[in-house]
PDB file of C-alpha atoms in Angstrom:
ATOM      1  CA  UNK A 740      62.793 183.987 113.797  1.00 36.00           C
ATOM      2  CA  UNK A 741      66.423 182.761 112.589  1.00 36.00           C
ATOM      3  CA  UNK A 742      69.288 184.159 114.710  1.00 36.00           C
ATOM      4  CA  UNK A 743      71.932 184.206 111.934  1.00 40.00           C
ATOM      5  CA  UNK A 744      75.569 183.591 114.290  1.00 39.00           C
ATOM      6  CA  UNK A 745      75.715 179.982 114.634  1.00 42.00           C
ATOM      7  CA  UNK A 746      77.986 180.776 117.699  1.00 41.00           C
ATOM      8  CA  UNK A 747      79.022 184.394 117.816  1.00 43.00           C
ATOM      9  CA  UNK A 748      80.811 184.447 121.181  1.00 44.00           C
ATOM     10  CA  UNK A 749      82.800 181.414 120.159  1.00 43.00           C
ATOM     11  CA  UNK A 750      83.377 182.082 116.399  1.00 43.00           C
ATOM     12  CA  UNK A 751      85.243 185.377 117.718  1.00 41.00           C
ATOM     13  CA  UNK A 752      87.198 183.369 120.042  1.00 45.00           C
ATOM     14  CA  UNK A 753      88.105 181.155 117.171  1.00 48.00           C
ATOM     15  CA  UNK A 754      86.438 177.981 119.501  1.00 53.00           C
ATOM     16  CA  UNK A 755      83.928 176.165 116.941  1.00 60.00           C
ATOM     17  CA  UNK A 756      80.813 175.473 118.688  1.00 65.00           C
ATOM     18  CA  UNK A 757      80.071 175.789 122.149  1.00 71.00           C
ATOM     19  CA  UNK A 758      78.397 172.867 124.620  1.00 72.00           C
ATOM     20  CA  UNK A 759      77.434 173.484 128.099  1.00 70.00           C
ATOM     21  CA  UNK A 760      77.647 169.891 129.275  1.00 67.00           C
ATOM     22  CA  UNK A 761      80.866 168.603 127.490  1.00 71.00           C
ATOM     23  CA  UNK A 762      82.688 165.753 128.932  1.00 80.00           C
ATOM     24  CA  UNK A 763      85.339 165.513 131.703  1.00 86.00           C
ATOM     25  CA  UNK A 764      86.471 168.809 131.800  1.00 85.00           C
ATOM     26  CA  UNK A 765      83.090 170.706 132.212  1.00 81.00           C
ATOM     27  CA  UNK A 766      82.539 168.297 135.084  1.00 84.00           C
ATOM     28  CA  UNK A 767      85.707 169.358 136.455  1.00 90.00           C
ATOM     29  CA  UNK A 768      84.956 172.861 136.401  1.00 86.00           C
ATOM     30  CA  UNK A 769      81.600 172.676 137.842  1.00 84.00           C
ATOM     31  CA  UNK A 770      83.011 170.357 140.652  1.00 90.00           C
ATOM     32  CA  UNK A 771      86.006 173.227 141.394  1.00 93.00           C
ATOM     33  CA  UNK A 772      83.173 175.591 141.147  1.00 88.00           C
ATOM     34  CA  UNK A 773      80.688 173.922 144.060  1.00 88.00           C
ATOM     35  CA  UNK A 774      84.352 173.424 146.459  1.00 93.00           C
ATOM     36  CA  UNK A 775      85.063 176.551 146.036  1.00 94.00           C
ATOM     37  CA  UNK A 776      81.750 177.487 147.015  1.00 89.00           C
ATOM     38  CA  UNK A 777      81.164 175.267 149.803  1.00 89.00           C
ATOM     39  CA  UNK A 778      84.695 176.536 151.323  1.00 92.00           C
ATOM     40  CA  UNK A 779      83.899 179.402 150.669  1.00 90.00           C
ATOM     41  CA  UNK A 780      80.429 178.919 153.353  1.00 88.00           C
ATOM     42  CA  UNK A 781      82.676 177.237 155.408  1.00 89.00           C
ATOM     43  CA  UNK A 782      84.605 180.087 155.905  1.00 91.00           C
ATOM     44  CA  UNK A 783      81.782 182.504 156.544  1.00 88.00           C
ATOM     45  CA  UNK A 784      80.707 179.671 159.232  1.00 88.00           C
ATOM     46  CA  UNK A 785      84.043 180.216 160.930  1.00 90.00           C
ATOM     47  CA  UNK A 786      85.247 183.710 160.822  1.00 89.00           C
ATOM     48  CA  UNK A 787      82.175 185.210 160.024  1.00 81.00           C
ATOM     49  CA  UNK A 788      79.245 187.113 161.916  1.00 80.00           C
ATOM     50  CA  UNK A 789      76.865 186.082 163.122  1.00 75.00           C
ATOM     51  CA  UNK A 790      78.087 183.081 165.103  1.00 78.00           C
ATOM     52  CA  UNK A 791      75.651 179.937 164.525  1.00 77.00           C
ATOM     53  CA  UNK A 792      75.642 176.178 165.549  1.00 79.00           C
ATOM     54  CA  UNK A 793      76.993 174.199 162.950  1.00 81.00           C
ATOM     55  CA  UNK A 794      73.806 172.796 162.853  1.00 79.00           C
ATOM     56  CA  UNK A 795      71.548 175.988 161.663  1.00 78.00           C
ATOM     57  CA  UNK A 796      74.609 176.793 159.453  1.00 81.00           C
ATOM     58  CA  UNK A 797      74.328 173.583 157.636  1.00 83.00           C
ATOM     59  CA  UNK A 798      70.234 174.304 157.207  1.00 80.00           C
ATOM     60  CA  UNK A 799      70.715 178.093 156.905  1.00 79.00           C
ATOM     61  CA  UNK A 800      73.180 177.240 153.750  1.00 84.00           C
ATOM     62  CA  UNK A 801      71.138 174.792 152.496  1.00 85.00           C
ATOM     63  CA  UNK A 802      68.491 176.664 151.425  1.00 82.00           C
ATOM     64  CA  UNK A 803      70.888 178.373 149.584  1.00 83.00           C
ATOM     65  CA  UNK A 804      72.759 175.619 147.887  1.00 86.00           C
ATOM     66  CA  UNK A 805      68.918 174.057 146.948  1.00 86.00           C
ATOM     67  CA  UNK A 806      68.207 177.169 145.424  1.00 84.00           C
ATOM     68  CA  UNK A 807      71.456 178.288 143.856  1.00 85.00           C
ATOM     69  CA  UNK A 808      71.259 174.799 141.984  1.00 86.00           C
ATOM     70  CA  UNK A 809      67.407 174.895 141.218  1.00 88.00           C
ATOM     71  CA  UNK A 810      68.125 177.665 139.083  1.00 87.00           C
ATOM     72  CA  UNK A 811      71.367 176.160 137.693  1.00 87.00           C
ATOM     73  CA  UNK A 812      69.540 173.317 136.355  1.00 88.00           C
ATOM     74  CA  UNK A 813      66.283 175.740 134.851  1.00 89.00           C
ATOM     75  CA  UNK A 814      69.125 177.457 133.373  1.00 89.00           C
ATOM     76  CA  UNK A 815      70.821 174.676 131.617  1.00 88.00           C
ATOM     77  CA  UNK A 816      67.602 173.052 130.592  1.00 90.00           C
ATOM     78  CA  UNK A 817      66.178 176.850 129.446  1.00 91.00           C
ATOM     79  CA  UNK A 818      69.460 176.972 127.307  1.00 90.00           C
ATOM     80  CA  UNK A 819      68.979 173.349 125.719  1.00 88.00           C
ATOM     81  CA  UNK A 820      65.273 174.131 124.527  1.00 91.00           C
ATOM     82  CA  UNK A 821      66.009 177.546 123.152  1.00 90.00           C
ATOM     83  CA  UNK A 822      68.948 176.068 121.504  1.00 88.00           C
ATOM     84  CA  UNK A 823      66.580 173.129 120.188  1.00 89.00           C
ATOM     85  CA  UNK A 824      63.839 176.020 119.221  1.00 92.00           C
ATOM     86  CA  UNK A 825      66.269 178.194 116.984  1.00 89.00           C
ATOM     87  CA  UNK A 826      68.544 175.835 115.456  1.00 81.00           C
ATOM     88  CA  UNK A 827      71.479 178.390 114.335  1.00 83.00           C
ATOM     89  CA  UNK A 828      72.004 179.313 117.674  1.00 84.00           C
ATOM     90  CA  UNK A 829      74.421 178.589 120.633  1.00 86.00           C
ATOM     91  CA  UNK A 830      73.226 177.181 124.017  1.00 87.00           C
ATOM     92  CA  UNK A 831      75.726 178.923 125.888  1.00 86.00           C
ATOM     93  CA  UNK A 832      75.289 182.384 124.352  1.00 88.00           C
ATOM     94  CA  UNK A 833      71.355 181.378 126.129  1.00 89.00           C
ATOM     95  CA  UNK A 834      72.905 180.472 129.271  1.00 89.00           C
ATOM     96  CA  UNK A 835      74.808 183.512 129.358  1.00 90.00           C
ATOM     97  CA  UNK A 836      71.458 185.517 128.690  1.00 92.00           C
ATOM     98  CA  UNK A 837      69.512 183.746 131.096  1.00 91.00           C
ATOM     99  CA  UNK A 838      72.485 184.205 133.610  1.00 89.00           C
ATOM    100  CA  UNK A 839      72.486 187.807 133.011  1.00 93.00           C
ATOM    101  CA  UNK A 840      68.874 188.063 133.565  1.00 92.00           C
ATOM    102  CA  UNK A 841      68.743 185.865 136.695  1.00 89.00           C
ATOM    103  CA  UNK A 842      71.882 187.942 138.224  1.00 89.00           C
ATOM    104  CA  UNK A 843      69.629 191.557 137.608  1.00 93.00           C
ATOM    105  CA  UNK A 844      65.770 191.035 137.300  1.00 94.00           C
ATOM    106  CA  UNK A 845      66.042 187.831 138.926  1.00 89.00           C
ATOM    107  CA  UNK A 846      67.176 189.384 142.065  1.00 89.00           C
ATOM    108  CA  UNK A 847      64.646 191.898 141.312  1.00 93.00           C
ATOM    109  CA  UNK A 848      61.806 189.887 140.787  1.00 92.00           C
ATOM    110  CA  UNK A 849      62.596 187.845 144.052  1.00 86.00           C
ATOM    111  CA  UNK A 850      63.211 190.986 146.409  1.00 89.00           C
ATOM    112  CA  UNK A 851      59.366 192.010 144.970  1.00 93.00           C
ATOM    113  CA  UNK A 852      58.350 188.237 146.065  1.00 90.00           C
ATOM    114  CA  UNK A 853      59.942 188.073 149.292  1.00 85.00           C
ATOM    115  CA  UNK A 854      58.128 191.710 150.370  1.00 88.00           C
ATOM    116  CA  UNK A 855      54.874 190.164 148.719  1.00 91.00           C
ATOM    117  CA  UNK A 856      55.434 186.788 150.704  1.00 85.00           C
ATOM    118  CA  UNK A 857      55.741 189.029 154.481  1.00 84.00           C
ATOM    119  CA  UNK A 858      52.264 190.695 153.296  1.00 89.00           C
ATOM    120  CA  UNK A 859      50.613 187.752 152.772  1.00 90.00           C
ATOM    121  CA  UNK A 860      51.874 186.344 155.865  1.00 85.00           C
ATOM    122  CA  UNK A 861      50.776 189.202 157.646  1.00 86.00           C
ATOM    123  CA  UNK A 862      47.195 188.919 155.790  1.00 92.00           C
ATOM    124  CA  UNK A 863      47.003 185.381 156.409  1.00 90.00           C
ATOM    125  CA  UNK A 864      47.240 186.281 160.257  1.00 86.00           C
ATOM    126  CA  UNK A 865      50.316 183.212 160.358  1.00 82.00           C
ATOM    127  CA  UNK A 866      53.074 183.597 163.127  1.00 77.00           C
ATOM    128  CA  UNK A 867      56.007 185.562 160.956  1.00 75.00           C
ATOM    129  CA  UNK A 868      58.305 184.225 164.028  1.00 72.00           C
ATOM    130  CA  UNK A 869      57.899 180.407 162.105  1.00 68.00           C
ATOM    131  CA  UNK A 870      59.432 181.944 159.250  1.00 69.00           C
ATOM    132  CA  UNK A 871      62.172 184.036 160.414  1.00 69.00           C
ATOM    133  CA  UNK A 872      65.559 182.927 158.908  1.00 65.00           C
ATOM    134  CA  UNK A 873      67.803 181.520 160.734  1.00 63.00           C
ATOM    135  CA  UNK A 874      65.343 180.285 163.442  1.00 65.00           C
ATOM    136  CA  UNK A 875      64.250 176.501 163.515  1.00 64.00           C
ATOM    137  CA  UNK A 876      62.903 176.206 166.772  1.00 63.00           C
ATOM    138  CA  UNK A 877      60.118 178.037 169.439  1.00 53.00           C
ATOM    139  CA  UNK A 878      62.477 177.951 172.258  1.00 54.00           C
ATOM    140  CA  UNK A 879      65.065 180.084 170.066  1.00 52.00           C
ATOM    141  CA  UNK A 880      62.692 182.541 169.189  1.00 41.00           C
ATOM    142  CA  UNK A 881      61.425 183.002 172.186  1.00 44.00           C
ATOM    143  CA  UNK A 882      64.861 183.367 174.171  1.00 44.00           C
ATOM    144  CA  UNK A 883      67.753 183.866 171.517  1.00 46.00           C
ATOM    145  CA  UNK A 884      69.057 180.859 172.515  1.00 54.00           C
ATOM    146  CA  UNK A 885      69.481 177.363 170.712  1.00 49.00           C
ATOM    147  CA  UNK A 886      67.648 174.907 173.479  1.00 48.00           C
ATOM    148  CA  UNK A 887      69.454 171.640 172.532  1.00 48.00           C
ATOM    149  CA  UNK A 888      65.755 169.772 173.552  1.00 48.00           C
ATOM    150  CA  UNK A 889      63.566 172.292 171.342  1.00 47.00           C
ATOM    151  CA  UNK A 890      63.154 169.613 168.925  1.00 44.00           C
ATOM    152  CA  UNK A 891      62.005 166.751 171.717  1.00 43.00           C
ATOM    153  CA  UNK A 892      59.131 169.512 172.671  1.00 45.00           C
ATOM    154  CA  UNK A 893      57.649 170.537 169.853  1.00 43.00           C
ATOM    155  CA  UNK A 894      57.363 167.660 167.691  1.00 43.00           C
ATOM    156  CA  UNK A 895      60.587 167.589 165.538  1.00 47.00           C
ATOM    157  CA  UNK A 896      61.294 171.685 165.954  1.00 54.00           C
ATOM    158  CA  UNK A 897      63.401 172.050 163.334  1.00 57.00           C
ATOM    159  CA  UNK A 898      61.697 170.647 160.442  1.00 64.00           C
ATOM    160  CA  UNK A 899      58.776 172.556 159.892  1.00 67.00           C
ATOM    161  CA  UNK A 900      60.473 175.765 160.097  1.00 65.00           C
ATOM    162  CA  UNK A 901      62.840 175.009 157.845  1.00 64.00           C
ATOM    163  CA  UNK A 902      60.403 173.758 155.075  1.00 68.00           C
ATOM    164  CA  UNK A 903      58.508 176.858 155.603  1.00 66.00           C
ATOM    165  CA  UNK A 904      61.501 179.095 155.436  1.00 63.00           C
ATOM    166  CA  UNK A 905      62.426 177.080 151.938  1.00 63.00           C
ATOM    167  CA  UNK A 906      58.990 177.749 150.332  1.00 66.00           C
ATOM    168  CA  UNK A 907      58.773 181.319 151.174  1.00 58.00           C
TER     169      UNK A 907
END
């Protein structure tokens, strides 16, 4: 298979060739990008329901910012190869695919996951408490309350939650 446009979204725009990780100014972008993201969380942490400690914000938006730039990198690296595999084509005509994709049956796909993940907690006969989000310790599941010595009791209360919240 030969794709024939050497760089179709860029040869309309009259650009030349396209790179996704081009010097100083990509770098720039991506760095506006994450700030703008970041107070963008911060904002939701302020103004936003439900009110959290700053501390189960900062692990609650985490996750998110580990997973948002997991798939930022597969996405950049899945561009590269396919570029590399079909040698007339443009890597950021892939990254635009595989951003598409992500954005619709991505979501998709992980909604499906997420439901699979509860079964299989549920068939597993684990405690689907230890993987509610937003909840890092037994004392704040039990009450509703953040007990600043949950993680003294239980060994460290906050970790294992959250690494079990991450995988799922």
């Amino acid at each position: 298979l030969k794709l024939e446009c050497h760089s179709c979204f860029g040869q309309l725009a009259g650009m030349g060739e396209c790179k996704l990780l081009g010097g100083a100014f990509a770098i720039a972008v991506q760095l506006v990008l994450f700030l703008s993201t970041l107070g963008v969380m911060y904002g939701r942490f302020k103004f936003g329901p439900p009110k959290r400690t700053f501390a189960v914000f900062l692990l609650d938006s985490s996750k998110q910012y580990a997973g948002a730039g997991y798939i930022h990198l597969l996405n950049l690296a899945l561009a590269e190869k396919l570029k590399s595999m079909y040698s007339n084509s443009d890597p950021c005509n892939w990254y635009a695919v595989n951003l598409a994709l992500d954005c619709t049956l991505g979501v998709c796909f992980t909604w499906k996951f997420l439901g699979l993940s509860h079964r299989i907690i549920q068939k597993l006969r684990l405690d689907p408490k230890d993987f509610e989000v937003g909840r890092y310790s037994r004392s704040e599941l039990v009450s509703g309350e953040v007990d600043a010595q949950a993680p003294q009791k239980n060994g460290g209360g906050t970790v294992a939650p959250f690494i079990k919240q991450l995988t799922v």
